[in-house]
Coordinates of C-alpha atoms in Angstrom, one line a residue:
M1441 CA -60.7 14.4 -27.1
E1442 CA -59.5 11.0 -28.6
G1443 CA -58.2 12.7 -31.9
R1444 CA -56.2 15.8 -30.0
G1445 CA -54.5 12.7 -28.6
G1446 CA -54.1 10.7 -31.3
G1447 CA -52.9 14.0 -33.1
R1448 CA -49.8 14.8 -30.8
R1449 CA -49.2 10.8 -30.3
R1450 CA -48.3 11.3 -34.6
T1451 CA -46.7 14.4 -34.0
R1452 CA -43.8 13.4 -31.0
L1453 CA -43.1 10.0 -32.9
R1454 CA -42.7 13.2 -36.1
V1455 CA -40.4 14.4 -34.0
G1456 CA -38.5 12.3 -32.6
L1457 CA -37.8 11.6 -36.1
A1458 CA -36.8 14.2 -36.7
A1459 CA -34.0 14.7 -34.5
R1460 CA -31.9 12.0 -36.2
A1461 CA -30.7 15.0 -38.4
P1462 CA -27.8 16.2 -39.1
G1463 CA -26.6 18.4 -35.6
L1464 CA -28.8 17.0 -33.3
R1465 CA -27.4 14.8 -30.6
H1466 CA -30.1 14.1 -28.0
G1467 CA -33.9 13.0 -27.5
P1468 CA -34.4 13.8 -24.5
L1469 CA -38.2 12.0 -22.9
A1470 CA -40.4 12.8 -19.8
G1471 CA -41.7 9.6 -17.5
G1472 CA -44.9 10.1 -15.7
L1473 CA -47.4 8.1 -13.9
P1474 CA -50.8 8.6 -14.6
V1475 CA -52.7 11.5 -12.2
H1476 CA -55.9 12.4 -10.6
R1477 CA -59.1 13.4 -13.2
Q1478 CA -58.7 16.4 -11.7
A1479 CA -55.1 17.6 -11.9
R1480 CA -53.4 19.9 -13.6
H1481 CA -52.5 18.2 -16.6
H1482 CA -55.0 16.4 -16.8
P1483 CA -55.2 12.5 -17.9
A1484 CA -56.1 12.6 -21.5
H1485 CA -52.7 14.0 -21.9
P1486 CA -51.1 11.1 -23.3
L1487 CA -47.7 9.6 -21.4
F1488 CA -45.7 7.1 -22.7
D1489 CA -44.4 4.1 -21.0
A1490 CA -40.5 6.5 -21.2
P1491 CA -37.2 3.5 -22.2
A1492 CA -40.8 1.5 -24.3
Y1493 CA -41.0 4.8 -26.1
L1494 CA -37.0 5.4 -26.3
C1495 CA -37.0 1.8 -27.4
W1496 CA -38.9 1.7 -30.5
L1497 CA -36.8 5.0 -31.6
A1498 CA -34.1 3.0 -31.2
A1499 CA -35.2 1.0 -33.6
H1500 CA -35.5 3.9 -36.4
T1501 CA -32.7 5.9 -35.7
T1502 CA -28.0 5.0 -34.8
R1503 CA -26.1 8.2 -33.6
I1504 CA -28.9 10.4 -31.2
K1505 CA -28.7 9.9 -27.4
L1506 CA -31.9 8.4 -25.7
G1507 CA -33.0 9.6 -22.7
T1508 CA -35.2 10.4 -19.8
A1509 CA -35.6 14.3 -19.0
V1510 CA -36.7 12.9 -16.0
Y1511 CA -37.7 9.9 -15.2
L1512 CA -39.4 8.6 -11.5
F1513 CA -37.0 6.1 -11.0
A1514 CA -38.3 5.5 -7.7
L1515 CA -41.7 5.0 -7.9
R1516 CA -41.3 2.2 -9.5
H1517 CA -39.5 -1.0 -8.2
P1518 CA -35.7 -0.8 -8.6
F1519 CA -36.3 -4.4 -10.2
T1520 CA -38.4 -2.5 -12.7
A1521 CA -36.4 0.2 -13.9
A1522 CA -33.2 -1.0 -13.9
R1523 CA -34.4 -3.7 -16.6
A1524 CA -36.1 -0.5 -18.6
F1525 CA -32.8 1.4 -18.5
A1526 CA -30.4 -1.8 -19.6
T1527 CA -33.0 -2.7 -21.9
L1528 CA -33.1 0.3 -23.9
D1529 CA -28.9 0.6 -23.6
T1530 CA -28.5 -3.0 -25.0
L1531 CA -31.0 -2.4 -27.6
S1532 CA -30.1 1.2 -28.6
E1533 CA -26.4 -0.4 -28.1
G1534 CA -25.2 2.3 -25.7
R1535 CA -27.4 5.2 -26.7
A1536 CA -28.9 5.7 -23.0
L1537 CA -29.5 8.6 -20.4
C1538 CA -30.9 7.7 -17.3
G1539 CA -32.1 11.1 -16.2
V1540 CA -33.6 10.9 -13.1
G1541 CA -35.5 13.4 -11.0
A1542 CA -37.2 13.0 -7.3
G1543 CA -40.4 14.6 -8.9
W1544 CA -43.2 17.3 -7.2
Y1545 CA -46.5 16.5 -7.9
E1546 CA -47.3 15.0 -4.8
A1547 CA -50.7 13.2 -6.1
E1548 CA -48.5 10.7 -8.2
W1549 CA -46.9 9.6 -5.5
R1550 CA -50.5 8.5 -3.4
A1551 CA -51.2 7.5 -7.0
A1552 CA -48.4 4.7 -6.1
G1553 CA -49.4 4.4 -2.6
L1554 CA -46.0 5.8 -1.6
D1555 CA -44.6 8.5 1.0
F1556 CA -43.9 11.8 -0.8
A1557 CA -42.2 13.0 1.9
T1558 CA -38.8 10.1 1.9
R1559 CA -38.8 11.0 -2.1
G1560 CA -35.7 11.8 -2.0
P1561 CA -34.1 9.2 0.2
R1562 CA -36.0 6.4 -1.4
L1563 CA -34.4 7.8 -4.9
D1564 CA -30.9 7.5 -3.9
E1565 CA -31.8 3.9 -2.7
A1566 CA -33.0 3.0 -5.7
I1567 CA -29.9 4.9 -7.8
Q1568 CA -27.3 2.6 -5.4
I1569 CA -29.6 -0.9 -6.0
A1570 CA -29.5 -0.5 -9.3
R1571 CA -26.0 0.7 -10.0
R1572 CA -25.1 -3.1 -8.6
L1573 CA -28.1 -4.5 -10.6
W1574 CA -26.2 -2.9 -13.9
T1575 CA -22.9 -4.2 -12.3
E1576 CA -22.8 -7.2 -10.0
P1577 CA -23.1 -11.0 -11.3
A1578 CA -25.6 -11.1 -8.4
V1579 CA -27.4 -8.8 -6.0
A1580 CA -28.9 -9.2 -2.2
H1581 CA -30.2 -5.8 -0.9
E1582 CA -31.6 -5.0 3.0
G1583 CA -32.7 -0.8 3.3
R1584 CA -34.4 1.6 4.4
F1585 CA -36.6 1.0 1.7
Y1586 CA -35.9 -2.3 -0.7
A1587 CA -34.6 -5.8 0.6
F1588 CA -34.9 -8.4 -1.6
P1589 CA -32.8 -11.9 -0.9
E1590 CA -30.2 -12.3 -3.8
V1591 CA -30.6 -12.2 -7.0
A1592 CA -29.4 -12.0 -10.6
F1593 CA -30.5 -9.6 -13.2
E1594 CA -29.7 -9.5 -17.0
P1595 CA -28.7 -8.4 -20.0
K1596 CA -26.3 -5.3 -18.2
P1597 CA -26.1 -2.3 -20.3
V1598 CA -23.5 -2.0 -23.0
Q1599 CA -22.4 1.2 -21.0
R1600 CA -19.2 0.7 -18.6
P1601 CA -21.2 3.1 -16.7
L1602 CA -24.4 3.6 -17.9
P1603 CA -25.1 7.7 -17.2
V1604 CA -27.1 8.4 -14.9
L1605 CA -27.5 12.4 -14.6
A1606 CA -29.9 13.4 -11.4
G1607 CA -32.0 16.4 -12.4
G1608 CA -33.6 19.0 -10.9
D1609 CA -32.5 22.8 -9.1
S1610 CA -33.0 21.9 -5.4
P1611 CA -29.6 21.4 -2.9
A1612 CA -30.7 18.2 -2.3
A1613 CA -30.9 17.7 -6.6
L1614 CA -27.8 18.8 -7.0
R1615 CA -25.9 16.7 -4.2
R1616 CA -27.2 14.1 -5.4
A1617 CA -26.3 14.9 -8.6
T1618 CA -22.3 15.0 -7.2
R1619 CA -23.0 12.0 -5.1
L1620 CA -24.5 9.6 -6.4
C1621 CA -25.0 10.1 -10.3
D1622 CA -23.0 11.2 -13.8
G1623 CA -23.7 14.6 -14.7
W1624 CA -26.9 17.1 -14.1
I1625 CA -30.5 18.1 -15.2
S1626 CA -31.8 21.5 -14.9
M1627 CA -35.0 23.8 -14.4
P1628 CA -35.2 25.7 -17.5
H1629 CA -32.8 28.4 -17.5
T1630 CA -31.3 31.2 -19.3
P1631 CA -27.6 31.8 -19.2
D1632 CA -27.3 34.5 -16.8
T1633 CA -30.2 33.0 -14.2
I1634 CA -27.3 28.9 -15.1
R1635 CA -24.7 30.7 -13.2
R1636 CA -25.5 30.2 -9.8
P1637 CA -26.1 26.7 -9.7
L1638 CA -23.2 25.8 -11.9
A1639 CA -21.2 27.5 -9.1
T1640 CA -23.2 25.3 -6.4
L1641 CA -22.1 22.5 -8.3
A1642 CA -18.8 23.8 -8.6
R1643 CA -18.4 24.0 -4.5
L1644 CA -20.1 20.2 -4.8
N1645 CA -16.2 18.7 -6.4
P1646 CA -18.9 16.7 -8.6
P1647 CA -16.1 13.4 -10.0
P1648 CA -14.3 13.5 -12.8
G1649 CA -16.4 13.4 -16.3
F1650 CA -20.1 14.5 -15.1
S1651 CA -21.7 15.8 -17.4
I1652 CA -23.7 19.4 -16.9
T1653 CA -27.3 19.4 -18.8
V1654 CA -29.1 23.0 -18.8
H1655 CA -33.1 23.4 -20.0
A1656 CA -33.1 26.3 -22.8
Y1657 CA -36.4 27.2 -23.9
D1658 CA -35.2 30.5 -25.1
V1659 CA -32.7 29.2 -27.7
K1660 CA -35.3 28.8 -31.0
T1661 CA -32.1 29.1 -34.0
P1662 CA -28.9 28.9 -33.8
A1663 CA -27.3 31.6 -32.9
D1664 CA -29.3 31.9 -29.4
L1665 CA -26.2 29.4 -28.3
A1666 CA -23.4 32.2 -28.8
P1667 CA -24.2 32.4 -24.6
W1668 CA -23.5 29.1 -23.8
T1669 CA -20.8 28.0 -25.8
A1670 CA -19.0 29.7 -22.7
L1671 CA -20.5 27.9 -20.1
G1672 CA -19.3 24.6 -19.2
I1673 CA -22.2 22.8 -20.4
D1674 CA -22.5 20.3 -22.2
R1675 CA -25.4 19.6 -23.7
L1676 CA -29.1 22.1 -23.7
I1677 CA -33.1 20.5 -24.3
I1678 CA -34.1 22.9 -26.6
R1679 CA -37.4 23.4 -28.2
P1680 CA -37.2 25.0 -31.0
W1681 CA -40.5 25.6 -31.6
H1682 CA -43.6 28.0 -31.0
G1683 CA -46.0 25.2 -30.8
T1684 CA -46.6 21.5 -32.0
R1685 CA -47.6 21.9 -35.3
D1686 CA -44.6 23.4 -36.1
A1687 CA -42.6 20.9 -34.3
V1688 CA -40.8 19.2 -37.1
S1689 CA -40.6 22.0 -39.6
S1690 CA -38.5 23.9 -36.9
L1691 CA -36.5 21.2 -35.4
T1692 CA -35.2 20.2 -39.2
R1693 CA -34.8 23.9 -39.6
F1694 CA -33.0 24.4 -36.5
A1695 CA -30.6 21.0 -36.9
E1696 CA -29.6 22.5 -40.6
A1697 CA -28.7 25.4 -39.9
L1698 CA -25.8 24.6 -37.0
P1699 CA -22.4 24.0 -38.3
P1700 CA -20.6 21.3 -39.0
P1701 CA -19.1 19.3 -36.1

């Protein structure tokens, strides 16, 4: 398993660097915690610290956005999570996207000593705290899940605001996106299945500048993009490969086949 894990690590690093190819603009990464050894997601599979990994990619890139899809923000204290993304935004000179989610896997929350049932409200409070830490010179907080005296927080992100995107298709996730965040990240969809959550978002009246990101794993070549163009979507997360061995070559071919922006 060690050899296989090392291969996956090398592949992921190469895929991250391949995202520098012309025509590609975003490099999303998931962010979870260690899980129980009997879990379906075996712990031998490498789970990098997402903001730290993206900081490494920031040193090797200049153009692509670097974000998470999604990061379990409320599994960490807001000080830790907010500083991770402020650091990423600073080192990347304003290219961070903070994609967050409440999660679905209860074992992660149990391992962290947190109540799975309250993960949604905990995330909402953590987002609000992070927003203040990123913008205010001094912050004190007394809430349901977090409390701390006045603190100073540096560095501030380069972006004002640092974009926070809420992930998930549940009614709570869609409400979180429009009420507390700058955008939404979907679960995997096709051009037909995405229409229902898009209609729900429209009814929730998102704020100006609200962005929509969709996981579109059925997109394998630029020709597959046509059905998406009229849907008002800002970015697609794609996987134009069938296995990790051809990930880099497939991503490169996809980028080279895109028309000029």
